[in-house]
Tab-separated table of C-alpha atoms in Angstrom:
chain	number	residue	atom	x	y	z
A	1	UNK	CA	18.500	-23.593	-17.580
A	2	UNK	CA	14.772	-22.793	-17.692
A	3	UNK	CA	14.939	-20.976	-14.123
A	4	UNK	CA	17.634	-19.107	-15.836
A	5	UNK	CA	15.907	-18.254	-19.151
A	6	UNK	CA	12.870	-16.980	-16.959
A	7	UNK	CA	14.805	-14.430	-14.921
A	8	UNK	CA	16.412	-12.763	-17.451
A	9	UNK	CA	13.583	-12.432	-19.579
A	10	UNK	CA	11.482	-11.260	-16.310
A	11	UNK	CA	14.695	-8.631	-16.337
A	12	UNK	CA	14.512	-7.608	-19.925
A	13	UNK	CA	10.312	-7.235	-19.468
A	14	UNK	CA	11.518	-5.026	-16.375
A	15	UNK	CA	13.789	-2.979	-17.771
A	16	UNK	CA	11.590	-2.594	-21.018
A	17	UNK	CA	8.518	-1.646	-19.216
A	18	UNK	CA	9.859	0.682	-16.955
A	19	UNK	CA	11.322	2.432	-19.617
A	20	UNK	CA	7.618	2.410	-21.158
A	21	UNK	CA	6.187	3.774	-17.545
A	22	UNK	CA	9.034	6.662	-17.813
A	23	UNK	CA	9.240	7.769	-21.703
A	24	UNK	CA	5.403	7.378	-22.275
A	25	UNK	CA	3.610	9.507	-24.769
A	26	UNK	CA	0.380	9.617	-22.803
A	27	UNK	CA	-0.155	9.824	-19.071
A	28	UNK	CA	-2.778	7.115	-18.963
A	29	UNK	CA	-0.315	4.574	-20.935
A	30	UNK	CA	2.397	5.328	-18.299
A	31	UNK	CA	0.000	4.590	-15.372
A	32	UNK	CA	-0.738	1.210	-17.174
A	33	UNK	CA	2.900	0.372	-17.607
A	34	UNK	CA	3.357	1.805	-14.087
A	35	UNK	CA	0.940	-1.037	-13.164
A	36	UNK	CA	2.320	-3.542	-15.105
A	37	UNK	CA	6.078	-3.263	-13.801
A	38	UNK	CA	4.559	-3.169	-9.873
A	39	UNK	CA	3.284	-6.563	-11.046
A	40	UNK	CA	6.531	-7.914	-12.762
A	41	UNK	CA	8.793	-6.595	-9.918
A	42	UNK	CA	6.260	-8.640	-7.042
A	43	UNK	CA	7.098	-11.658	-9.701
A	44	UNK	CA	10.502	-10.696	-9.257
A	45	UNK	CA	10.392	-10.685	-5.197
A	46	UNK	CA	8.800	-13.947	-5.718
A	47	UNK	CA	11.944	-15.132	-7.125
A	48	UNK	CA	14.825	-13.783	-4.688
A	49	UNK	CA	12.344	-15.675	-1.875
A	50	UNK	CA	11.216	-12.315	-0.579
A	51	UNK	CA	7.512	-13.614	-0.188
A	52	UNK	CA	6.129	-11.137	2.180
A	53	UNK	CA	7.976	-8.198	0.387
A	54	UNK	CA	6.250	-9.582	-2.867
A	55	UNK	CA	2.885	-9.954	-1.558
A	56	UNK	CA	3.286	-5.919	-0.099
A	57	UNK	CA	4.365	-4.682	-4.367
A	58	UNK	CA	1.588	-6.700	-5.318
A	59	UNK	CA	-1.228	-5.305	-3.079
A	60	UNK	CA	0.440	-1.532	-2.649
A	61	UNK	CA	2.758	-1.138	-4.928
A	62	UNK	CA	0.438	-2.368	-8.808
A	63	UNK	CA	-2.839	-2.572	-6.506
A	64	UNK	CA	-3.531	0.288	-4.492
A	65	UNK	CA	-0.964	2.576	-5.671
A	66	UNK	CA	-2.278	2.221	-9.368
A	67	UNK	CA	-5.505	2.585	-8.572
A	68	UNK	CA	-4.484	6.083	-6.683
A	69	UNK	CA	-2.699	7.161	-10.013
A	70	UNK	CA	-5.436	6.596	-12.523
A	71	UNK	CA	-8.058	8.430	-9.806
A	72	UNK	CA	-5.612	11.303	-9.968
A	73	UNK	CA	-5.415	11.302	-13.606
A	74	UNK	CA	-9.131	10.896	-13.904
A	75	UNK	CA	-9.424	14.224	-11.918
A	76	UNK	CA	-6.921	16.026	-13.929
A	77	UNK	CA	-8.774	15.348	-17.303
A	78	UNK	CA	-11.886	16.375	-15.846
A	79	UNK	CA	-10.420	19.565	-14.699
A	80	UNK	CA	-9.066	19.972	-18.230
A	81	UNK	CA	-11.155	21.026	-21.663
A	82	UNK	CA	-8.187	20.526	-24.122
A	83	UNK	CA	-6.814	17.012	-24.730
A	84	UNK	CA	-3.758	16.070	-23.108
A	85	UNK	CA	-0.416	17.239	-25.178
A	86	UNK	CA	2.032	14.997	-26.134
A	87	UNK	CA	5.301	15.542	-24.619
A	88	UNK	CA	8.097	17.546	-26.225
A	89	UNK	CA	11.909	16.832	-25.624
A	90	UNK	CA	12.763	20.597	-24.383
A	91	UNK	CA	15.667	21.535	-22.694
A	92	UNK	CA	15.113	20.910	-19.152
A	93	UNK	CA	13.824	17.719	-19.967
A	94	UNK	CA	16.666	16.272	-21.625
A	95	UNK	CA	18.528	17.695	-19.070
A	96	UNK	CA	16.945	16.127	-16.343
A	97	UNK	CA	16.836	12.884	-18.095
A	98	UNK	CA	20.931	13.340	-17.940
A	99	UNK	CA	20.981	14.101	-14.413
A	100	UNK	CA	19.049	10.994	-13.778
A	101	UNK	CA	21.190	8.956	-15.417
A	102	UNK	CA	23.803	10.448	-13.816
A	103	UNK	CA	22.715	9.442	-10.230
A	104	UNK	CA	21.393	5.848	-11.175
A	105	UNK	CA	25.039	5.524	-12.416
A	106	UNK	CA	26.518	6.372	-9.230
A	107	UNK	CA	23.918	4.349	-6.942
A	108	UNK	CA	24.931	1.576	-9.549
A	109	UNK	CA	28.583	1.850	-8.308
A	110	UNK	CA	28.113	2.216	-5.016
A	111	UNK	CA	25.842	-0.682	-5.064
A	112	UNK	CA	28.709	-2.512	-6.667
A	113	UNK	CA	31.457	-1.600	-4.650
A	114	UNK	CA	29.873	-1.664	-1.123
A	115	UNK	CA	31.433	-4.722	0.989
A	116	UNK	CA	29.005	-8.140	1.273
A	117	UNK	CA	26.685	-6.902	3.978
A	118	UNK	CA	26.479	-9.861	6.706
A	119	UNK	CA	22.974	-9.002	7.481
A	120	UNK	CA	20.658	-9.333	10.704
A	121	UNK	CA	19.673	-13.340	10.193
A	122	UNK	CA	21.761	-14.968	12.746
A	123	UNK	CA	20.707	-12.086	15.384
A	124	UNK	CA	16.649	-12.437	13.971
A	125	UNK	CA	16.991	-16.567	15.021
A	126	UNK	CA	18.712	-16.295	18.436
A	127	UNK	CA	16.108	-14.301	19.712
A	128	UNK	CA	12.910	-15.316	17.617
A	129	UNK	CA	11.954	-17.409	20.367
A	130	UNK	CA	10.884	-13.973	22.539
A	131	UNK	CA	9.763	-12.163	19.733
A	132	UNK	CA	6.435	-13.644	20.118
A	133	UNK	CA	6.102	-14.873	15.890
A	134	UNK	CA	7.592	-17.233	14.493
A	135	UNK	CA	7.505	-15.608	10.612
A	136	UNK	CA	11.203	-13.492	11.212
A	137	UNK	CA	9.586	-10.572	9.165
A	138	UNK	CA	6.712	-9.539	11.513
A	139	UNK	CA	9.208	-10.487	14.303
A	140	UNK	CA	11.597	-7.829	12.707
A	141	UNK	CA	8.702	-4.907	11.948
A	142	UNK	CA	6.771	-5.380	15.101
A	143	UNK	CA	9.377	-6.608	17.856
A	144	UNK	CA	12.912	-5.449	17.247
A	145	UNK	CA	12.124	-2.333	14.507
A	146	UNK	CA	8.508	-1.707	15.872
A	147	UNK	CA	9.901	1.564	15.267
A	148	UNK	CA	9.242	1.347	11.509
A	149	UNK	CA	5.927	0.216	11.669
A	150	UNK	CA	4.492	2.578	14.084
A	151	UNK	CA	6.108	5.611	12.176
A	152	UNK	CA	4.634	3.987	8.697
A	153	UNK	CA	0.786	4.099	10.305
A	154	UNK	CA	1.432	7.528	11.060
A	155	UNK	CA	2.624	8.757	8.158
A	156	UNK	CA	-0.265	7.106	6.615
A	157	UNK	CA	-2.779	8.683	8.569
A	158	UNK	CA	-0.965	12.419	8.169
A	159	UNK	CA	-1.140	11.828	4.457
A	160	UNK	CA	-5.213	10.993	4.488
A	161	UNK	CA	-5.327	14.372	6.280
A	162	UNK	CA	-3.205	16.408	3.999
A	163	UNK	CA	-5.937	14.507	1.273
A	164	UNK	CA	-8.818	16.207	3.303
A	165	UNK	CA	-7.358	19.182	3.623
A	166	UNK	CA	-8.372	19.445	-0.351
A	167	UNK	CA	-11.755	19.463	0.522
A	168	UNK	CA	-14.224	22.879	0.079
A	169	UNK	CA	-15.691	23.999	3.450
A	170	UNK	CA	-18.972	23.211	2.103
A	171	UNK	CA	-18.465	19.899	1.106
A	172	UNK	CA	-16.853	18.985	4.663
A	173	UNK	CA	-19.815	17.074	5.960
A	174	UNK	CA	-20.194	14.800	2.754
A	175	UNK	CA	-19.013	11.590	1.844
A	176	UNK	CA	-15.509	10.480	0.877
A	177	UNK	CA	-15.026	10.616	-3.249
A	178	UNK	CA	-17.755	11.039	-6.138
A	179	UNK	CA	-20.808	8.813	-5.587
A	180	UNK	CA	-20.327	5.976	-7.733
A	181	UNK	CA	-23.298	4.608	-9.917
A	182	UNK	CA	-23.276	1.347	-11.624
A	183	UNK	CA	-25.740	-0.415	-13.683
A	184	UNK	CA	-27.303	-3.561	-11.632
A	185	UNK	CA	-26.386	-5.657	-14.406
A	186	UNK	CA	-23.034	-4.153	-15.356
A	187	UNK	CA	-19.888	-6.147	-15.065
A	188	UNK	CA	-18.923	-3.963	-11.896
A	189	UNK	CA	-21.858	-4.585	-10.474
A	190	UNK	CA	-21.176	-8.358	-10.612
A	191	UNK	CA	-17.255	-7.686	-9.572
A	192	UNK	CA	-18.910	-6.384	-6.532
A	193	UNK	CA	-21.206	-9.358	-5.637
A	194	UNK	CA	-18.786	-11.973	-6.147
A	195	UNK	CA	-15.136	-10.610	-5.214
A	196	UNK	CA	-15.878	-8.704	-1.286
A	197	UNK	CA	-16.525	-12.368	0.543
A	198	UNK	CA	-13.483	-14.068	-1.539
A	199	UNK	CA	-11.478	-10.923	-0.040
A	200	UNK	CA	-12.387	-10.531	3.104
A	201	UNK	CA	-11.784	-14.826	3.865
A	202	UNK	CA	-8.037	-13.596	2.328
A	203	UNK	CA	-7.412	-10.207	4.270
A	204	UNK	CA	-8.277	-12.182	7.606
A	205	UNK	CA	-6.593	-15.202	6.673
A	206	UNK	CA	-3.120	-12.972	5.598
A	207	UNK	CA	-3.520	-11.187	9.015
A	208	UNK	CA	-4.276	-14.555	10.922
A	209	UNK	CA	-1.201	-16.465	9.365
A	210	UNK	CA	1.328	-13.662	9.358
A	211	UNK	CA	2.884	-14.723	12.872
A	212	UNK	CA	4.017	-17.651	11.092
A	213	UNK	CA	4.273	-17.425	7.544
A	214	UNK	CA	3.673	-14.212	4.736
A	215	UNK	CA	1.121	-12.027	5.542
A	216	UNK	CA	0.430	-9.234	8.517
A	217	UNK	CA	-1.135	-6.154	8.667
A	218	UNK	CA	-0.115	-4.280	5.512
A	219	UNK	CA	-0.888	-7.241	3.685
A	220	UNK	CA	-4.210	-8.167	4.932
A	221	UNK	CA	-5.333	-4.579	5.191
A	222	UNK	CA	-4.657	-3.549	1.340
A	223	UNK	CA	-7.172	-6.382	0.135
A	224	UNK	CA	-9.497	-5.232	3.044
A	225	UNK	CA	-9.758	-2.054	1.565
A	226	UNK	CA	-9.717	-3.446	-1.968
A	227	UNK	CA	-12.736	-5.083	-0.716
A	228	UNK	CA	-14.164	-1.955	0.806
A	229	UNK	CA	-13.671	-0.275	-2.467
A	230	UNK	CA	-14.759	-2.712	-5.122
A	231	UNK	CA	-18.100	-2.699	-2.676
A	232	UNK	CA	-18.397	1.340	-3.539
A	233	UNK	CA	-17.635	1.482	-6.624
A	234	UNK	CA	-20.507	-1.269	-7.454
A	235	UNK	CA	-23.031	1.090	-5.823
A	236	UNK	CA	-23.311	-1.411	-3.211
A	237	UNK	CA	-22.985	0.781	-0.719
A	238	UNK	CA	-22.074	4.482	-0.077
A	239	UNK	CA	-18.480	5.840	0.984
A	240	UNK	CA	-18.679	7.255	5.027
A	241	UNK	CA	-18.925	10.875	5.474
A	242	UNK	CA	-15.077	12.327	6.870
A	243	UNK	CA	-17.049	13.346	9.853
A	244	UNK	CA	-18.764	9.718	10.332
A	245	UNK	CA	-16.971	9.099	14.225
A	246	UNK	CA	-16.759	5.274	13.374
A	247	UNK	CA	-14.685	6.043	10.599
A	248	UNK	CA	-12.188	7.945	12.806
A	249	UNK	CA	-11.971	5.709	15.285
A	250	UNK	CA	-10.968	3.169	12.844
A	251	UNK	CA	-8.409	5.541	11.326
A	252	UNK	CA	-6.593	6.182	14.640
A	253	UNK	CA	-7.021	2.844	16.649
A	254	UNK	CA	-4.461	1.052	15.174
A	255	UNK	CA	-1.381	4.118	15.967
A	256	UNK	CA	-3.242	4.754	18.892
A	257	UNK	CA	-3.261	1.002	20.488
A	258	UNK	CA	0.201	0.767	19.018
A	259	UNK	CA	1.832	3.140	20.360
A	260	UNK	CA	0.495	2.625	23.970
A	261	UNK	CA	1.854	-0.478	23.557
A	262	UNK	CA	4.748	0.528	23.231
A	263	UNK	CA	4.884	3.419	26.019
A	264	UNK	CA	3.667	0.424	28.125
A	265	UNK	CA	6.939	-1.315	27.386
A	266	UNK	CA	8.833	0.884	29.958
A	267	UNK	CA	7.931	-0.539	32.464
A	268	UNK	CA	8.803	-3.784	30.702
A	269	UNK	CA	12.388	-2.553	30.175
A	270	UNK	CA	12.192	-0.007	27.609
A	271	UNK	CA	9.997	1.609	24.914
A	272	UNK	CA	8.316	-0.633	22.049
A	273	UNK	CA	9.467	-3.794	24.214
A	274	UNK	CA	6.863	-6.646	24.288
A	275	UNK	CA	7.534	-8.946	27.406
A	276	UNK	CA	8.100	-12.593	25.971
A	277	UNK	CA	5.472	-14.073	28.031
A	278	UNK	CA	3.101	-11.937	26.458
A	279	UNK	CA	4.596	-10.963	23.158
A	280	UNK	CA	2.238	-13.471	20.614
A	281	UNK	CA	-1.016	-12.290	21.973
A	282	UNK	CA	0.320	-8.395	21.843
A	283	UNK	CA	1.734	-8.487	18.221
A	284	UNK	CA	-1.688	-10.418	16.899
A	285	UNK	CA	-3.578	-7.438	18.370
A	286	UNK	CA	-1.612	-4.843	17.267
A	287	UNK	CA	-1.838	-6.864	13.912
A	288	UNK	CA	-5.247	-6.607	14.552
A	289	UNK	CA	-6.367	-3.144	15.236
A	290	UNK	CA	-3.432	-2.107	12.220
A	291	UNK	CA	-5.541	-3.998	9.971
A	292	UNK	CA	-8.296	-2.236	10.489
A	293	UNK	CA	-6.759	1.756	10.353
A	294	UNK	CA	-4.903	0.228	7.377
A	295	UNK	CA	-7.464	-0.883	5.808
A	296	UNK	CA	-9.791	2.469	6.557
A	297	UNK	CA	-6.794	4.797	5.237
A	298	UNK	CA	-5.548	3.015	2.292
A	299	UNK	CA	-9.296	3.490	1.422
A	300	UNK	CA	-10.057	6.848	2.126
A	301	UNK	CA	-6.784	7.704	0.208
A	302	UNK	CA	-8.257	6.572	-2.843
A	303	UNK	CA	-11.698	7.847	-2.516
A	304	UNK	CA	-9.990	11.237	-2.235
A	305	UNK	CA	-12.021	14.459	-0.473
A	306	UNK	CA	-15.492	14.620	0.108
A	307	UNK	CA	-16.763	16.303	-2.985
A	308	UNK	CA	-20.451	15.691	-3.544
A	309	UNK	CA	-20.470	15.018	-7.068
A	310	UNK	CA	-21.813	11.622	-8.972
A	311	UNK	CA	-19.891	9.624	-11.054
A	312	UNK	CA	-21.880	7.416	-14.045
C-alpha cells in the first residue's frame, strides 16, 4: 500500500513538473524544473529496477545536461540588454502545443496496442558467460550492441567540435570557457576542496564495478568530469587550452582504442567481436580509456569555446 502510494505520487510530481519545465513563464524556472524532473524520473528508474539506466538520468540527464542548459542561458542573458519577455500564447504557439498533443496521443496508442514484447533476457543469460561481464547491461552495450556505444563516443566527440567551431579565430589558442574566479573563502571555493577526492574514489569505483554490477563508462565518466568541473569553477585550477595535445589525446583515445578493437575482431570472427578468452580484460579497458574521453568531452561541452573572458 505504501509502495503504491509512493509511485503514484512520484507520477503526479512527474507529470506536474514537467508540465512546469514546458509551460514556464521564465527560461531560468524551466531549466530548474527541467532539473528537477531529470531527478524524479532517475527516482523513477530506481523503481522499475532499471539501476544503471537511473544512475545514467541522474548524472546526464539532471547533472550534466542541466548544468549545459543554465550555461547556455547564462550566455544568452549576457548577450541580451532587455530583460527576458514573458511568453505570449500566439498563434503558432497554441498551435504547436495542439500538434504535440496530437503525437503524444498517438505514441500513447501505439504504446498501448503494441503486442507484449518478449525481450532479449533469455538470449543476454545463455551467452553472458562469453561476454566477458557479468552485469548483462555492459555485456549488452559493449559485447553484443558494441555498436551503440562506439557510435555514442562519436557522436559525442563530433558535437564538442561543432561547440568549437563557435569559437573567434583569435581566441583559438585560449582556454576552454570564461576563467572562473572565486573568493578563497566562498562556499564554491570550499565545494571545490572537499567534493573532487569524494568524486574521483566514486567515478573509479562506478567504472571498476560496472562488469558486475551498475556502473561503466558513462557512469563513471559524468562524475569524473563533474569533478573536473567543480575543480574550475573553484579557481582551483584553469580549464586546458583546445589546442593543449593532452587534451586531445584524451578526447579521441577512447573511439580510437575502441574501435580498433573492434576492427581487430575480424580476425576473431567478425567486427566488434571480443574472443571469450579475452573478453573481461578487453571490455575493462575499453571501459577504461571511454572513461577518460568521456569524461574530457562531457567537460569541454560545458565549458563551451575558448573565449578569453573572466567570470566573477
Amino acid at each position: 500500500m505504501i509502495a503504491s502510494l509512493f509511485d503514484l505520487t512520484l507520477c503526479l510530481l512527474i507529470l506536474a513538473v514537467a508540465g512546469a519545465a514546458v509551460f514556464g513563464r521564465a527560461a531560468f524556472m524551466a531549466v530548474v524544473f527541467f532539473i528537477v524532473y531529470g531527478i524524479l524520473i532517475a527516482i523513477a528508474w530506481l523503481r522499475l529496477g532499471a539501476i544503471d539506466v537511473a544512475l545514467a538520468e541522474a548524472a546526464i540527464g539532471a547533472g550534466l545536461t542541466g548544468v549545459l542548459l543554465l550555461a547556455a542561458l547564462s550566455r544568452i542573458m549576457r548577450n541580451i540588454d532587455a530583460p527576458e519577455p514573458a511568453p505570449v500564447l500566439e498563434g503558432k504557439t497554441i498551435a504547436t502545443g495542439l500538434a504535440s498533443l496530437v503525437v503524444t496521443a498517438l505514441v500513447a496508442h501505439a504504446f498501448l496496442t503494441l503486442p507484449e514484447p518478449r525481450g532479449l533476457q533469455s538470449r543476454v543469460t545463455a551467452n553472458l558467460a562469453d561476454a566477458g561481464a557479468e552485469n548483462p547491461v555492459t555485456a549488452v552495450l559493449l559485447n553484443f550492441r558494441g555498436w551503440d556505444t562506439l557510435l555514442e563516443s562519436i557522436v559525442l566527440l563530433a558535437a564538442l567540435l561543432g561547440v568549437w567551431t563557435l569559437a573567434r579565430d583569435d581566441a583559438w589558442s585560449g582556454r576552454a570557457g570564461l576563467r572562473h574566479v572565486t573568493r578563497p573563502g566562498g562556499v564554491l571555493a570550499q565545494f571545490g576542496r572537499i567534493l573532487p577526492p569524494i568524486g574521483l574514489l566514486v567515478g573509479i569505483y562506478l567504472v571498476w564495478a560496472g562488469s558486475k554490477q551498475p556502473g561503466g563508462a558513462f557512469q563513471g565518466g559524468t562524475v569524473l568530469a563533474a569533478v573536473w568541473i567543480v575543480t574550475i569553477m573553484a579557481g582551483l585550477m584553469q580549464a586546458p587550452r583546445v589546442a593543449d595535445r593532452a587534451l586531445r589525446a584524451a578526447l579521441v583515445i577512447g573511439p580510437v582504442i575502441f574501435l580498433a578493437l573492434a576492427v581487430a575482431g575480424v580476425f576473431a570472427g567478425a567486427f566488434l567481436v571480443f574472443p571469450p578468452a579475452h573478453a573481461g580484460w578487453l571490455i575493462l579497458a575499453v571501459e577504461a580509456v571511454l572513461t577518460l574521453s568521456i569524461a574530457a568531452t562531457l567537460a569541454m561541452l560545458i565549458f563551451g569555446p575558448p573565449e578569453g573572458e573572466e567570470k566573477r
